[in-house]
Amino acid sequence: MKFSADKNLTFDQAVEIMFDKLGDSKIMALASSVNDYVMVRNVSCLFYDHKIWFKTDKNFRKTQQLFKNPNVALCWSGIQVEGTAQSKGLVVDEPDRRFEKLYEKYLWGSYNRYSHEDTEIIIEVTPKYVEIWDTCEDNYAFQIFIDFDKKSVEVKPYDQK
């Protein structure tokens, strides 16, 4: 979607921009915290149904943090997503195996190494608030703030020519 600094965006258009930029898969930095102890690590993410999905071992420290505090942030390039993480169970137990099929398609190396473990769980992240840094077709820098709870969007120009 082309964007110009003098145009307005609807909530749906902003969400479309976000997921278009993310594509089918990305390696994102995941931040989590428990008792003011913050951790950041990379996770291999898929994007569908307006959610962010990744898998992890249910015994890892990051997963234990997610169980205690589901509030997370993910970042890739100029996109920061604040959201809520929820375990959807073992990868191998998902009824339609959608995650596994998409993971195999887009993230083959990781799929081939880890997907068959009986401790691998699917984590679904529901976006709550998103900040996107970008430039418009007129080459002006701007930020898009998307509030998923309020279904609102705010566009802020960053610079002027």
PDB file of N, CA and C in Angstrom, residues 8-91:
ATOM      1  N   ASN A   8      -4.887   9.935   5.385  1.00  0.00           N
ATOM      2  CA  ASN A   8      -5.233   9.308   6.660  1.00  0.00           C
ATOM      3  C   ASN A   8      -5.295   7.805   6.465  1.00  0.00           C
ATOM      4  N   LEU A   9      -5.068   7.082   7.537  1.00  0.00           N
ATOM      5  CA  LEU A   9      -5.161   5.630   7.517  1.00  0.00           C
ATOM      6  C   LEU A   9      -6.295   5.183   8.423  1.00  0.00           C
ATOM      7  N   THR A  10      -7.009   4.164   7.988  1.00  0.00           N
ATOM      8  CA  THR A  10      -7.975   3.525   8.879  1.00  0.00           C
ATOM      9  C   THR A  10      -7.240   2.470   9.692  1.00  0.00           C
ATOM     10  N   PHE A  11      -7.891   1.969  10.721  1.00  0.00           N
ATOM     11  CA  PHE A  11      -7.323   0.890  11.531  1.00  0.00           C
ATOM     12  C   PHE A  11      -6.993  -0.310  10.640  1.00  0.00           C
ATOM     13  N   ASP A  12      -7.927  -0.719   9.794  1.00  0.00           N
ATOM     14  CA  ASP A  12      -7.710  -1.889   8.935  1.00  0.00           C
ATOM     15  C   ASP A  12      -6.552  -1.670   7.970  1.00  0.00           C
ATOM     16  N   GLN A  13      -6.410  -0.474   7.428  1.00  0.00           N
ATOM     17  CA  GLN A  13      -5.291  -0.183   6.529  1.00  0.00           C
ATOM     18  C   GLN A  13      -3.961  -0.259   7.276  1.00  0.00           C
ATOM     19  N   ALA A  14      -3.932   0.260   8.498  1.00  0.00           N
ATOM     20  CA  ALA A  14      -2.698   0.222   9.301  1.00  0.00           C
ATOM     21  C   ALA A  14      -2.308  -1.217   9.618  1.00  0.00           C
ATOM     22  N   VAL A  15      -3.284  -2.041   9.988  1.00  0.00           N
ATOM     23  CA  VAL A  15      -3.008  -3.460  10.276  1.00  0.00           C
ATOM     24  C   VAL A  15      -2.508  -4.156   9.012  1.00  0.00           C
ATOM     25  N   GLU A  16      -3.083  -3.814   7.869  1.00  0.00           N
ATOM     26  CA  GLU A  16      -2.640  -4.395   6.599  1.00  0.00           C
ATOM     27  C   GLU A  16      -1.188  -4.010   6.312  1.00  0.00           C
ATOM     28  N   ILE A  17      -0.835  -2.755   6.555  1.00  0.00           N
ATOM     29  CA  ILE A  17       0.553  -2.319   6.369  1.00  0.00           C
ATOM     30  C   ILE A  17       1.480  -3.136   7.262  1.00  0.00           C
ATOM     31  N   MET A  18       1.099  -3.290   8.519  1.00  0.00           N
ATOM     32  CA  MET A  18       1.928  -4.046   9.465  1.00  0.00           C
ATOM     33  C   MET A  18       2.180  -5.472   8.967  1.00  0.00           C
ATOM     34  N   PHE A  19       1.111  -6.196   8.639  1.00  0.00           N
ATOM     35  CA  PHE A  19       1.279  -7.591   8.245  1.00  0.00           C
ATOM     36  C   PHE A  19       1.894  -7.731   6.852  1.00  0.00           C
ATOM     37  N   ASP A  20       1.687  -6.752   5.962  1.00  0.00           N
ATOM     38  CA  ASP A  20       2.376  -6.771   4.671  1.00  0.00           C
ATOM     39  C   ASP A  20       3.883  -6.640   4.871  1.00  0.00           C
ATOM     40  N   LYS A  21       4.279  -5.747   5.772  1.00  0.00           N
ATOM     41  CA  LYS A  21       5.707  -5.560   6.046  1.00  0.00           C
ATOM     42  C   LYS A  21       6.319  -6.809   6.687  1.00  0.00           C
ATOM     43  N   LEU A  22       5.568  -7.482   7.550  1.00  0.00           N
ATOM     44  CA  LEU A  22       6.083  -8.677   8.207  1.00  0.00           C
ATOM     45  C   LEU A  22       6.123  -9.879   7.261  1.00  0.00           C
ATOM     46  N   GLY A  23       5.226  -9.927   6.293  1.00  0.00           N
ATOM     47  CA  GLY A  23       5.229 -11.025   5.325  1.00  0.00           C
ATOM     48  C   GLY A  23       4.743 -12.332   5.931  1.00  0.00           C
ATOM     49  N   ASP A  24       5.330 -13.431   5.492  1.00  0.00           N
ATOM     50  CA  ASP A  24       4.921 -14.751   5.971  1.00  0.00           C
ATOM     51  C   ASP A  24       5.691 -15.187   7.212  1.00  0.00           C
ATOM     52  N   SER A  25       6.970 -14.795   7.290  1.00  0.00           N
ATOM     53  CA  SER A  25       7.796 -15.194   8.433  1.00  0.00           C
ATOM     54  C   SER A  25       8.946 -14.216   8.608  1.00  0.00           C
ATOM     55  N   LYS A  26       9.397 -14.090   9.829  1.00  0.00           N
ATOM     56  CA  LYS A  26      10.549 -13.248  10.161  1.00  0.00           C
ATOM     57  C   LYS A  26      11.187 -13.801  11.433  1.00  0.00           C
ATOM     58  N   ILE A  27      12.466 -13.508  11.611  1.00  0.00           N
ATOM     59  CA  ILE A  27      13.130 -13.724  12.896  1.00  0.00           C
ATOM     60  C   ILE A  27      12.936 -12.419  13.664  1.00  0.00           C
ATOM     61  N   MET A  28      12.243 -12.488  14.802  1.00  0.00           N
ATOM     62  CA  MET A  28      11.961 -11.285  15.596  1.00  0.00           C
ATOM     63  C   MET A  28      12.629 -11.398  16.956  1.00  0.00           C
ATOM     64  N   ALA A  29      12.979 -10.259  17.533  1.00  0.00           N
ATOM     65  CA  ALA A  29      13.473 -10.223  18.904  1.00  0.00           C
ATOM     66  C   ALA A  29      12.254 -10.242  19.826  1.00  0.00           C
ATOM     67  N   LEU A  30      12.254 -11.153  20.779  1.00  0.00           N
ATOM     68  CA  LEU A  30      11.164 -11.303  21.748  1.00  0.00           C
ATOM     69  C   LEU A  30      11.671 -10.863  23.116  1.00  0.00           C
ATOM     70  N   ALA A  31      10.980  -9.906  23.740  1.00  0.00           N
ATOM     71  CA  ALA A  31      11.312  -9.460  25.093  1.00  0.00           C
ATOM     72  C   ALA A  31      10.214  -9.939  26.033  1.00  0.00           C
ATOM     73  N   SER A  32      10.649 -10.450  27.177  1.00  0.00           N
ATOM     74  CA  SER A  32       9.712 -10.865  28.226  1.00  0.00           C
ATOM     75  C   SER A  32      10.329 -10.513  29.568  1.00  0.00           C
ATOM     76  N   SER A  33       9.486 -10.487  30.593  1.00  0.00           N
ATOM     77  CA  SER A  33       9.972 -10.074  31.906  1.00  0.00           C
ATOM     78  C   SER A  33       9.161 -10.734  33.009  1.00  0.00           C
ATOM     79  N   VAL A  34       9.850 -11.113  34.069  1.00  0.00           N
ATOM     80  CA  VAL A  34       9.211 -11.572  35.299  1.00  0.00           C
ATOM     81  C   VAL A  34       9.968 -10.958  36.469  1.00  0.00           C
ATOM     82  N   ASN A  35       9.236 -10.348  37.375  1.00  0.00           N
ATOM     83  CA  ASN A  35       9.849  -9.727  38.556  1.00  0.00           C
ATOM     84  C   ASN A  35      10.971  -8.764  38.172  1.00  0.00           C
ATOM     85  N   ASP A  36      10.732  -7.955  37.139  1.00  0.00           N
ATOM     86  CA  ASP A  36      11.694  -6.964  36.645  1.00  0.00           C
ATOM     87  C   ASP A  36      12.977  -7.574  36.096  1.00  0.00           C
ATOM     88  N   TYR A  37      12.977  -8.871  35.802  1.00  0.00           N
ATOM     89  CA  TYR A  37      14.104  -9.504  35.133  1.00  0.00           C
ATOM     90  C   TYR A  37      13.722  -9.644  33.665  1.00  0.00           C
ATOM     91  N   VAL A  38      14.385  -8.874  32.804  1.00  0.00           N
ATOM     92  CA  VAL A  38      14.031  -8.813  31.389  1.00  0.00           C
ATOM     93  C   VAL A  38      14.976  -9.684  30.577  1.00  0.00           C
ATOM     94  N   MET A  39      14.401 -10.399  29.614  1.00  0.00           N
ATOM     95  CA  MET A  39      15.190 -11.205  28.678  1.00  0.00           C
ATOM     96  C   MET A  39      14.765 -10.862  27.253  1.00  0.00           C
ATOM     97  N   VAL A  40      15.732 -10.895  26.331  1.00  0.00           N
ATOM     98  CA  VAL A  40      15.456 -10.716  24.913  1.00  0.00           C
ATOM     99  C   VAL A  40      16.183 -11.827  24.172  1.00  0.00           C
ATOM    100  N   ARG A  41      15.477 -12.423  23.206  1.00  0.00           N
ATOM    101  CA  ARG A  41      16.075 -13.460  22.379  1.00  0.00           C
ATOM    102  C   ARG A  41      15.329 -13.490  21.056  1.00  0.00           C
ATOM    103  N   ASN A  42      15.950 -14.084  20.034  1.00  0.00           N
ATOM    104  CA  ASN A  42      15.298 -14.184  18.734  1.00  0.00           C
ATOM    105  C   ASN A  42      14.392 -15.401  18.680  1.00  0.00           C
ATOM    106  N   VAL A  43      13.251 -15.241  17.993  1.00  0.00           N
ATOM    107  CA  VAL A  43      12.339 -16.352  17.739  1.00  0.00           C
ATOM    108  C   VAL A  43      11.925 -16.307  16.273  1.00  0.00           C
ATOM    109  N   SER A  44      11.685 -17.471  15.709  1.00  0.00           N
ATOM    110  CA  SER A  44      11.248 -17.602  14.319  1.00  0.00           C
ATOM    111  C   SER A  44       9.727 -17.522  14.289  1.00  0.00           C
ATOM    112  N   CYS A  45       9.199 -16.462  13.677  1.00  0.00           N
ATOM    113  CA  CYS A  45       7.765 -16.175  13.742  1.00  0.00           C
ATOM    114  C   CYS A  45       7.060 -16.392  12.407  1.00  0.00           C
ATOM    115  N   LEU A  46       5.802 -16.792  12.519  1.00  0.00           N
ATOM    116  CA  LEU A  46       4.868 -16.856  11.402  1.00  0.00           C
ATOM    117  C   LEU A  46       3.768 -15.845  11.669  1.00  0.00           C
ATOM    118  N   PHE A  47       3.105 -15.394  10.605  1.00  0.00           N
ATOM    119  CA  PHE A  47       2.042 -14.394  10.743  1.00  0.00           C
ATOM    120  C   PHE A  47       0.811 -14.853   9.988  1.00  0.00           C
ATOM    121  N   TYR A  48      -0.268 -15.066  10.720  1.00  0.00           N
ATOM    122  CA  TYR A  48      -1.558 -15.376  10.105  1.00  0.00           C
ATOM    123  C   TYR A  48      -2.665 -15.114  11.117  1.00  0.00           C
ATOM    124  N   ASP A  49      -3.881 -14.936  10.604  1.00  0.00           N
ATOM    125  CA  ASP A  49      -5.050 -14.639  11.448  1.00  0.00           C
ATOM    126  C   ASP A  49      -4.833 -13.412  12.334  1.00  0.00           C
ATOM    127  N   HIS A  50      -4.068 -12.437  11.837  1.00  0.00           N
ATOM    128  CA  HIS A  50      -3.762 -11.203  12.579  1.00  0.00           C
ATOM    129  C   HIS A  50      -3.106 -11.485  13.931  1.00  0.00           C
ATOM    130  N   LYS A  51      -2.309 -12.542  13.977  1.00  0.00           N
ATOM    131  CA  LYS A  51      -1.564 -12.927  15.174  1.00  0.00           C
ATOM    132  C   LYS A  51      -0.123 -13.226  14.768  1.00  0.00           C
ATOM    133  N   ILE A  52       0.729 -13.322  15.777  1.00  0.00           N
ATOM    134  CA  ILE A  52       2.123 -13.717  15.589  1.00  0.00           C
ATOM    135  C   ILE A  52       2.292 -15.054  16.293  1.00  0.00           C
ATOM    136  N   TRP A  53       2.915 -15.995  15.600  1.00  0.00           N
ATOM    137  CA  TRP A  53       3.050 -17.348  16.108  1.00  0.00           C
ATOM    138  C   TRP A  53       4.521 -17.756  16.114  1.00  0.00           C
ATOM    139  N   PHE A  54       4.949 -18.437  17.167  1.00  0.00           N
ATOM    140  CA  PHE A  54       6.280 -19.041  17.176  1.00  0.00           C
ATOM    141  C   PHE A  54       6.211 -20.289  18.037  1.00  0.00           C
ATOM    142  N   LYS A  55       7.250 -21.074  17.956  1.00  0.00           N
ATOM    143  CA  LYS A  55       7.294 -22.270  18.797  1.00  0.00           C
ATOM    144  C   LYS A  55       8.520 -22.199  19.681  1.00  0.00           C
ATOM    145  N   THR A  56       8.435 -22.911  20.777  1.00  0.00           N
ATOM    146  CA  THR A  56       9.545 -22.943  21.712  1.00  0.00           C
ATOM    147  C   THR A  56       9.430 -24.195  22.567  1.00  0.00           C
ATOM    148  N   ASP A  57      10.490 -24.554  23.203  1.00  0.00           N
ATOM    149  CA  ASP A  57      10.458 -25.690  24.116  1.00  0.00           C
ATOM    150  C   ASP A  57       9.762 -25.264  25.402  1.00  0.00           C
ATOM    151  N   LYS A  58       8.837 -26.063  25.867  1.00  0.00           N
ATOM    152  CA  LYS A  58       8.072 -25.694  27.058  1.00  0.00           C
ATOM    153  C   LYS A  58       8.932 -25.619  28.318  1.00  0.00           C
ATOM    154  N   ASN A  59      10.154 -26.133  28.253  1.00  0.00           N
ATOM    155  CA  ASN A  59      11.026 -26.129  29.425  1.00  0.00           C
ATOM    156  C   ASN A  59      12.036 -24.980  29.432  1.00  0.00           C
ATOM    157  N   PHE A  60      12.099 -24.198  28.358  1.00  0.00           N
ATOM    158  CA  PHE A  60      13.062 -23.102  28.284  1.00  0.00           C
ATOM    159  C   PHE A  60      12.712 -21.991  29.277  1.00  0.00           C
ATOM    160  N   ARG A  61      13.731 -21.210  29.670  1.00  0.00           N
ATOM    161  CA  ARG A  61      13.513 -20.082  30.587  1.00  0.00           C
ATOM    162  C   ARG A  61      12.516 -19.078  30.019  1.00  0.00           C
ATOM    163  N   LYS A  62      12.643 -18.777  28.721  1.00  0.00           N
ATOM    164  CA  LYS A  62      11.728 -17.803  28.140  1.00  0.00           C
ATOM    165  C   LYS A  62      10.284 -18.280  28.246  1.00  0.00           C
ATOM    166  N   THR A  63      10.076 -19.572  28.050  1.00  0.00           N
ATOM    167  CA  THR A  63       8.718 -20.114  28.121  1.00  0.00           C
ATOM    168  C   THR A  63       8.192 -20.044  29.542  1.00  0.00           C
ATOM    169  N   GLN A  64       9.029 -20.337  30.502  1.00  0.00           N
ATOM    170  CA  GLN A  64       8.607 -20.236  31.898  1.00  0.00           C
ATOM    171  C   GLN A  64       8.243 -18.790  32.240  1.00  0.00           C
ATOM    172  N   GLN A  65       8.990 -17.839  31.669  1.00  0.00           N
ATOM    173  CA  GLN A  65       8.633 -16.426  31.866  1.00  0.00           C
ATOM    174  C   GLN A  65       7.264 -16.128  31.266  1.00  0.00           C
ATOM    175  N   LEU A  66       7.006 -16.636  30.073  1.00  0.00           N
ATOM    176  CA  LEU A  66       5.725 -16.380  29.418  1.00  0.00           C
ATOM    177  C   LEU A  66       4.552 -16.946  30.219  1.00  0.00           C
ATOM    178  N   PHE A  67       4.765 -18.077  30.859  1.00  0.00           N
ATOM    179  CA  PHE A  67       3.711 -18.667  31.686  1.00  0.00           C
ATOM    180  C   PHE A  67       3.405 -17.782  32.900  1.00  0.00           C
ATOM    181  N   LYS A  68       4.453 -17.117  33.427  1.00  0.00           N
ATOM    182  CA  LYS A  68       4.269 -16.274  34.616  1.00  0.00           C
ATOM    183  C   LYS A  68       3.804 -14.861  34.265  1.00  0.00           C
ATOM    184  N   ASN A  69       4.250 -14.354  33.116  1.00  0.00           N
ATOM    185  CA  ASN A  69       3.865 -13.018  32.669  1.00  0.00           C
ATOM    186  C   ASN A  69       3.698 -13.066  31.153  1.00  0.00           C
ATOM    187  N   PRO A  70       2.467 -13.097  30.667  1.00  0.00           N
ATOM    188  CA  PRO A  70       2.240 -13.237  29.229  1.00  0.00           C
ATOM    189  C   PRO A  70       2.449 -11.953  28.421  1.00  0.00           C
ATOM    190  N   ASN A  71       2.768 -10.844  29.073  1.00  0.00           N
ATOM    191  CA  ASN A  71       2.988  -9.587  28.354  1.00  0.00           C
ATOM    192  C   ASN A  71       4.370  -9.600  27.717  1.00  0.00           C
ATOM    193  N   VAL A  72       4.398  -9.418  26.392  1.00  0.00           N
ATOM    194  CA  VAL A  72       5.646  -9.502  25.637  1.00  0.00           C
ATOM    195  C   VAL A  72       5.753  -8.341  24.665  1.00  0.00           C
ATOM    196  N   ALA A  73       6.942  -8.171  24.125  1.00  0.00           N
ATOM    197  CA  ALA A  73       7.166  -7.256  23.008  1.00  0.00           C
ATOM    198  C   ALA A  73       8.017  -8.002  21.989  1.00  0.00           C
ATOM    199  N   LEU A  74       7.710  -7.768  20.717  1.00  0.00           N
ATOM    200  CA  LEU A  74       8.485  -8.341  19.621  1.00  0.00           C
ATOM    201  C   LEU A  74       8.905  -7.204  18.706  1.00  0.00           C
ATOM    202  N   CYS A  75      10.091  -7.344  18.105  1.00  0.00           N
ATOM    203  CA  CYS A  75      10.587  -6.276  17.249  1.00  0.00           C
ATOM    204  C   CYS A  75      11.293  -6.868  16.037  1.00  0.00           C
ATOM    205  N   TRP A  76      11.019  -6.268  14.885  1.00  0.00           N
ATOM    206  CA  TRP A  76      11.742  -6.574  13.656  1.00  0.00           C
ATOM    207  C   TRP A  76      11.815  -5.284  12.853  1.00  0.00           C
ATOM    208  N   SER A  77      13.005  -4.913  12.470  1.00  0.00           N
ATOM    209  CA  SER A  77      13.231  -3.712  11.689  1.00  0.00           C
ATOM    210  C   SER A  77      12.524  -2.539  12.356  1.00  0.00           C
ATOM    211  N   GLY A  78      11.625  -1.843  11.678  1.00  0.00           N
ATOM    212  CA  GLY A  78      10.955  -0.687  12.267  1.00  0.00           C
ATOM    213  C   GLY A  78       9.606  -1.005  12.875  1.00  0.00           C
ATOM    214  N   ILE A  79       9.347  -2.281  13.170  1.00  0.00           N
ATOM    215  CA  ILE A  79       8.047  -2.673  13.717  1.00  0.00           C
ATOM    216  C   ILE A  79       8.220  -3.217  15.129  1.00  0.00           C
ATOM    217  N   GLN A  80       7.552  -2.581  16.090  1.00  0.00           N
ATOM    218  CA  GLN A  80       7.535  -3.086  17.464  1.00  0.00           C
ATOM    219  C   GLN A  80       6.104  -3.453  17.824  1.00  0.00           C
ATOM    220  N   VAL A  81       5.929  -4.668  18.315  1.00  0.00           N
ATOM    221  CA  VAL A  81       4.607  -5.175  18.688  1.00  0.00           C
ATOM    222  C   VAL A  81       4.592  -5.458  20.182  1.00  0.00           C
ATOM    223  N   GLU A  82       3.642  -4.868  20.873  1.00  0.00           N
ATOM    224  CA  GLU A  82       3.404  -5.201  22.277  1.00  0.00           C
ATOM    225  C   GLU A  82       2.156  -6.071  22.294  1.00  0.00           C
ATOM    226  N   GLY A  83       2.210  -7.188  23.023  1.00  0.00           N
ATOM    227  CA  GLY A  83       1.069  -8.085  22.997  1.00  0.00           C
ATOM    228  C   GLY A  83       1.042  -9.054  24.153  1.00  0.00           C
ATOM    229  N   THR A  84       0.145 -10.014  24.015  1.00  0.00           N
ATOM    230  CA  THR A  84      -0.063 -11.036  25.037  1.00  0.00           C
ATOM    231  C   THR A  84       0.205 -12.402  24.425  1.00  0.00           C
ATOM    232  N   ALA A  85       1.052 -13.187  25.088  1.00  0.00           N
ATOM    233  CA  ALA A  85       1.417 -14.519  24.615  1.00  0.00           C
ATOM    234  C   ALA A  85       0.574 -15.585  25.311  1.00  0.00           C
ATOM    235  N   GLN A  86       0.216 -16.592  24.540  1.00  0.00           N
ATOM    236  CA  GLN A  86      -0.567 -17.699  25.093  1.00  0.00           C
ATOM    237  C   GLN A  86      -0.099 -19.007  24.464  1.00  0.00           C
ATOM    238  N   SER A  87       0.110 -20.024  25.296  1.00  0.00           N
ATOM    239  CA  SER A  87       0.467 -21.342  24.787  1.00  0.00           C
ATOM    240  C   SER A  87      -0.749 -21.983  24.151  1.00  0.00           C
ATOM    241  N   LYS A  88      -0.538 -22.553  22.971  1.00  0.00           N
ATOM    242  CA  LYS A  88      -1.615 -23.262  22.269  1.00  0.00           C
ATOM    243  C   LYS A  88      -1.367 -24.766  22.266  1.00  0.00           C
ATOM    244  N   GLY A  89      -0.461 -25.225  23.129  1.00  0.00           N
ATOM    245  CA  GLY A  89      -0.203 -26.660  23.240  1.00  0.00           C
ATOM    246  C   GLY A  89       0.939 -27.124  22.362  1.00  0.00           C
ATOM    247  N   LEU A  90       1.153 -28.423  22.370  1.00  0.00           N
ATOM    248  CA  LEU A  90       2.252 -29.020  21.612  1.00  0.00           C
ATOM    249  C   LEU A  90       2.042 -28.854  20.113  1.00  0.00           C
ATOM    250  N   VAL A  91       3.132 -28.621  19.412  1.00  0.00           N
ATOM    251  CA  VAL A  91       3.089 -28.502  17.956  1.00  0.00           C
ATOM    252  C   VAL A  91       2.447 -29.753  17.354  1.00  0.00           C
TER     253      VAL A  91
END
